[in-house]
XYZ file of C-alpha atoms in Angstrom:
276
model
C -34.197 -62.970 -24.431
C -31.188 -60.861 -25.834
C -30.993 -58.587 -23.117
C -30.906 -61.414 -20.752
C -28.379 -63.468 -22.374
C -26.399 -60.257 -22.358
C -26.889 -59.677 -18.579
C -25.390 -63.432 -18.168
C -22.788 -62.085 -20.173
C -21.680 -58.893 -17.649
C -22.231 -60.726 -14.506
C -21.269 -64.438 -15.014
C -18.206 -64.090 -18.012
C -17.423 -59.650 -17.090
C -17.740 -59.775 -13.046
C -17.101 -63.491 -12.411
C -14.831 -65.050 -14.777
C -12.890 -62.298 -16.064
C -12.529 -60.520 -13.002
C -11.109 -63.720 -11.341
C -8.231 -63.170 -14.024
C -7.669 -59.532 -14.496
C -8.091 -58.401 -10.747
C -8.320 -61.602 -8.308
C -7.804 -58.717 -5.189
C -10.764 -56.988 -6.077
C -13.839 -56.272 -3.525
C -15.689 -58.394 -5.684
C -14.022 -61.263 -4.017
C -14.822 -60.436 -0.500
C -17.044 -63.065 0.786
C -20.067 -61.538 0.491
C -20.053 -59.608 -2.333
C -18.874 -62.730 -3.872
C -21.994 -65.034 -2.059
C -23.912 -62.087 -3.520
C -22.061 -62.062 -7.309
C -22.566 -65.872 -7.733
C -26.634 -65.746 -6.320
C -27.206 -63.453 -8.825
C -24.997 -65.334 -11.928
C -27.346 -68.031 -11.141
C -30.631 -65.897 -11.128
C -30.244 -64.885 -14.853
C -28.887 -68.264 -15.700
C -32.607 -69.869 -15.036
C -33.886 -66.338 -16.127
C -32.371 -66.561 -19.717
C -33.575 -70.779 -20.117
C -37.090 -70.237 -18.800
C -37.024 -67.244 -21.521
C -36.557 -69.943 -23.904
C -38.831 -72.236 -22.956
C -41.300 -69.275 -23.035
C -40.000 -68.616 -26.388
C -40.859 -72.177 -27.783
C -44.234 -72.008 -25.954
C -45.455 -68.665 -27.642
C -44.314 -70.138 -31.286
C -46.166 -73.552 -30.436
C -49.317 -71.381 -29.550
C -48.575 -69.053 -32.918
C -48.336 -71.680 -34.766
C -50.496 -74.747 -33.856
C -53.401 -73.493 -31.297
C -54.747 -70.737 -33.223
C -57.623 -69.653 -30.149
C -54.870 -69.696 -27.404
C -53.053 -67.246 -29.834
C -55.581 -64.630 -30.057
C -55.767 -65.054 -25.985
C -52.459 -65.717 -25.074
C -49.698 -64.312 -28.361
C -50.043 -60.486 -26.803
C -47.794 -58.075 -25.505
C -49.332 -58.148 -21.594
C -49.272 -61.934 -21.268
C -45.174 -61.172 -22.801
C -44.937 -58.610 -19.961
C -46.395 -60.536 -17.231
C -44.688 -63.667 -18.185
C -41.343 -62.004 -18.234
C -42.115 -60.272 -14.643
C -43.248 -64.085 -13.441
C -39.745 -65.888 -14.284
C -38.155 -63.295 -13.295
C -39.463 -62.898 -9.829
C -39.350 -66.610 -9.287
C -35.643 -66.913 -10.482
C -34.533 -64.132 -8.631
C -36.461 -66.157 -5.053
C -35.444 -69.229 -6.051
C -31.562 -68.714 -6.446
C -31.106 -66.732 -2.992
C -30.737 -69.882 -1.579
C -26.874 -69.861 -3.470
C -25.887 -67.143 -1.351
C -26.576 -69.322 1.781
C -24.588 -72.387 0.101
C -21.263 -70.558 -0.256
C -18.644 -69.901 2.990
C -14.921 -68.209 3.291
C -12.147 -70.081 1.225
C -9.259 -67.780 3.362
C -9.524 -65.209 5.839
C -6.877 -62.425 5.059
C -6.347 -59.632 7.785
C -9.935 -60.670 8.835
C -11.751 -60.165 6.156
C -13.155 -63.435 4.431
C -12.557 -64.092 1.229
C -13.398 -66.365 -2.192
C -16.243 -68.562 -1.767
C -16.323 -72.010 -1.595
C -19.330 -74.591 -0.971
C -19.954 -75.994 2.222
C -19.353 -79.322 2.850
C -23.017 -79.853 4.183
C -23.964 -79.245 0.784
C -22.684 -82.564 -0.104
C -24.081 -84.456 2.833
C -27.426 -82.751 3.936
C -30.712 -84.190 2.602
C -31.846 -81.051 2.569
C -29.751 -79.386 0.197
C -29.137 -82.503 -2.119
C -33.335 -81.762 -3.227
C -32.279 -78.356 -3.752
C -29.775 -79.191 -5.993
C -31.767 -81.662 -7.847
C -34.627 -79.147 -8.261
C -31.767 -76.088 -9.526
C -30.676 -79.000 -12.185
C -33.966 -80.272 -13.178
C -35.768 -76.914 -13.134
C -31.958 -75.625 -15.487
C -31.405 -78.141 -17.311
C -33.873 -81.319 -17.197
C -37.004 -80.102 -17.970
C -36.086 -77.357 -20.148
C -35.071 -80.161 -22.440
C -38.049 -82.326 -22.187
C -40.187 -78.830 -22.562
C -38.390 -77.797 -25.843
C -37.921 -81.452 -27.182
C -41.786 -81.854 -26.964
C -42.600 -78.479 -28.157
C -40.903 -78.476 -31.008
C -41.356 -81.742 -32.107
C -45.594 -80.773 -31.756
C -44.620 -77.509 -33.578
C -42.944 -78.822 -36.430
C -45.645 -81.697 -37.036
C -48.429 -79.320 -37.180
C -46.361 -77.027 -39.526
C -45.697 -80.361 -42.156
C -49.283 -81.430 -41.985
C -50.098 -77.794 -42.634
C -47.572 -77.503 -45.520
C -48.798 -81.070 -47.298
C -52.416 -79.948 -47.021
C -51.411 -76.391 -48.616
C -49.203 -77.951 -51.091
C -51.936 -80.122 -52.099
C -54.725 -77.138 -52.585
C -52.284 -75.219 -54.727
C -51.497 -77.990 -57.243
C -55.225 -78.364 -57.591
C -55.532 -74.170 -58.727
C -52.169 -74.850 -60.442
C -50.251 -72.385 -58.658
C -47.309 -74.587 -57.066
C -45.298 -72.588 -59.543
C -45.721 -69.258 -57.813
C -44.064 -68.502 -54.073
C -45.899 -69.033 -51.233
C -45.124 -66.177 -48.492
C -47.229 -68.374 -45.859
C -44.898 -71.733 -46.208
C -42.192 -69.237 -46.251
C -42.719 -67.737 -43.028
C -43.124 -71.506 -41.647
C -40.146 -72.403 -43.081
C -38.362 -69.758 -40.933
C -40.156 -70.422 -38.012
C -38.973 -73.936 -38.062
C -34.916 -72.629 -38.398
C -35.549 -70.479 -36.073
C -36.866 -72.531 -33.916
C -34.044 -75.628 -34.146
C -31.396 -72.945 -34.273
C -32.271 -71.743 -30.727
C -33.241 -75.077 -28.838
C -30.891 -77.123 -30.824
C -27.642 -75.066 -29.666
C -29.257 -75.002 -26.180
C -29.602 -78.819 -25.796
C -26.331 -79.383 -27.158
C -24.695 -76.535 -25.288
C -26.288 -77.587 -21.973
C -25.993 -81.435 -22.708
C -21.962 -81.621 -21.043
C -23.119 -79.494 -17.873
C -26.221 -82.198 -17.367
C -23.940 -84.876 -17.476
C -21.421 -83.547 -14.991
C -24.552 -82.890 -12.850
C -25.056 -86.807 -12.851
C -21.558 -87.537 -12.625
C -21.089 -85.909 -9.365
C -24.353 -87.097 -7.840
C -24.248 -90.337 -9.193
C -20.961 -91.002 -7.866
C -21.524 -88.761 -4.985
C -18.028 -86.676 -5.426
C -18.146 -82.873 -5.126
C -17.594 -80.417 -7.588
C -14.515 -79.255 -8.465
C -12.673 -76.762 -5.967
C -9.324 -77.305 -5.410
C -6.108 -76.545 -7.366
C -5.350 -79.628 -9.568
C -6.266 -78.357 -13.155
C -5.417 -81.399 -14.584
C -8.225 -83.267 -12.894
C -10.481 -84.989 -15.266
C -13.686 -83.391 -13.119
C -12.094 -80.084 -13.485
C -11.984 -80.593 -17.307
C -15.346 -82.009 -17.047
C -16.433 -79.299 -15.244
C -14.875 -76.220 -16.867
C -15.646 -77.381 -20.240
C -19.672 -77.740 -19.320
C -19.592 -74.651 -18.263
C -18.099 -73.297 -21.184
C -20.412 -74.286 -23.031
C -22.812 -73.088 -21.575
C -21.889 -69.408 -21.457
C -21.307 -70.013 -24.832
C -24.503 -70.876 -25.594
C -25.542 -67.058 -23.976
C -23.015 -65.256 -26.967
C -24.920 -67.622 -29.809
C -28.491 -66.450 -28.838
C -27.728 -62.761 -29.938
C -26.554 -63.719 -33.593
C -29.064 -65.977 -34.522
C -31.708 -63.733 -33.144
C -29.969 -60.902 -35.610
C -28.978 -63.574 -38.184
C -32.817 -65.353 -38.866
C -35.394 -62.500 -37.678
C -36.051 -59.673 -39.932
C -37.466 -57.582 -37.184
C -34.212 -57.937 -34.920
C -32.378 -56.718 -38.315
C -34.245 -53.639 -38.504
C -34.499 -52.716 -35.500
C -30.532 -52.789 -34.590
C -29.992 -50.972 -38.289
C -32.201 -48.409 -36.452
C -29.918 -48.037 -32.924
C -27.119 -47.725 -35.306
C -28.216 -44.972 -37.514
C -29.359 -43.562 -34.401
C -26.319 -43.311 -32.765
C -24.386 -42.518 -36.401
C -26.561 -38.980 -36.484
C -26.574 -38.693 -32.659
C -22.628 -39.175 -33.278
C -22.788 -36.505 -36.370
C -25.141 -34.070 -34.923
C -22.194 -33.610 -31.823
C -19.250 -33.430 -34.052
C -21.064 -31.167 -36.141
């Protein structure tokens, strides 16, 4: 999950968006490259959501379904699942670079990219659109909303029953490492989905705003437009919600802590042993 939110990072804030400001002549821009650029900003979009979702799934299983854990919770399932979304992310969003056509053509070459007006009108790629938002945005929510909700019933009814036993040995006094650990699972597990359903919520909405009231999405020059805002500021968010995922990953789980103490004394006497 945090090495896909940081690939989101490099290609959709590094190559797209900052690029676009710091060197708009680029050959990134050419046409294809750029049909090519946004294709791929898209694939590790649904990659880094469906990680999620995966996420939420293997702590429901940890937690709740104790037989699907000792079948399911392993380190192959983790590998192929990972090789799965990816694949079908990667398939799924080559159909952007088909979408996109020249905004200018300078000295021949095309340039920019901007959608193509059958986008708007063709049956066709209306469902396509529908599925990209569902599949991003829709069901992810209904996926982690249900999830979680299962995930964190199970762990109260688990925590009441436990509570209960240990009053009757009198040893509610002492700390309990297991309700502990459920207690973190829980924060961790409203920390992630909770900033992704509120980070995603503005996007969904524009989604339904320009389908509902079948405009297009923003691409001209007036910044001031209230669908630009609308626009910019869901995506924003967004991205946004790609930066968060790191820190809470390093900020809640122990594991992530010690292992990135470990990079960096690795580098610190890989650093040392070259000076030296």
């Amino acid at each position: 999950m945090a090495v896909t939110d940081l690939l989101v990072i490099i290609t959709v804030v590094i190559l797209n968006r900052m690029s676009g400001i710091y060197f708009p002549g680029s050959f990134l821009f050419i046409t294809p490259v750029c049909r090519l650029r946004l294709a791929l900003n898209y694939a590790m979009i649904d990659c880094s959501v469906w990680f999620t979702v995966a996420f939420t799934l293997d702590r429901f299983m940890a937690i709740c379904c104790k037989k699907l854990k000792v079948k399911y919770c392993t380190e192959k399932t983790v590998a192929r699942v990972i090789g799965i979304v990816s694949t079908l992310s990667c398939l799924k969003n080559t159909f952007w670079y088909f979408i996109y056509e020249p905004l200018y053509i300078i000295n021949s070459i095309p340039r920019l990219c901007n959608i193509k007006l059958i986008y708007y009108t063709s049956p066709a790629w209306a469902s396509f659109d529908w599925i990209h938002r569902i599949l991003t945005a829709c069901l992810p929510f209904i996926l982690i909303l249900l999830l979680n909700a299962l995930t964190v019933r199970h762990i109260l009814a688990a925590n009441r029953v436990r509570r209960r036993l240990r009053t009757h040995s009198n040893a509610e006094t002492q700390t309990d490492p297991e309700m502990e650990r459920r207690r973190n699972s829980i924060v961790l597990l409203f920390t992630i989905s909770g900033s992704f359903i509120l980070l995603y919520l503005l996007l969904l909405i524009n989604f339904l705003y320009v389908r509902i009231a079948k405009l297009s999405y923003f691409s001209g020059s007036n910044f001031n437009a209230s669908n630009f805002i609308l626009q910019e500021t869901g995506i924003m968010l967004q991205l946004l919600s790609f930066c968060v995922n790191p820190f809470i990953y390093a900020g809640i789980q122990s594991k992530f802590r010690e292992e990135l103490k470990n990079g960096v004394k690795y580098l610190l006497s890989l650093i040392v042993k070259l000076v030296k």
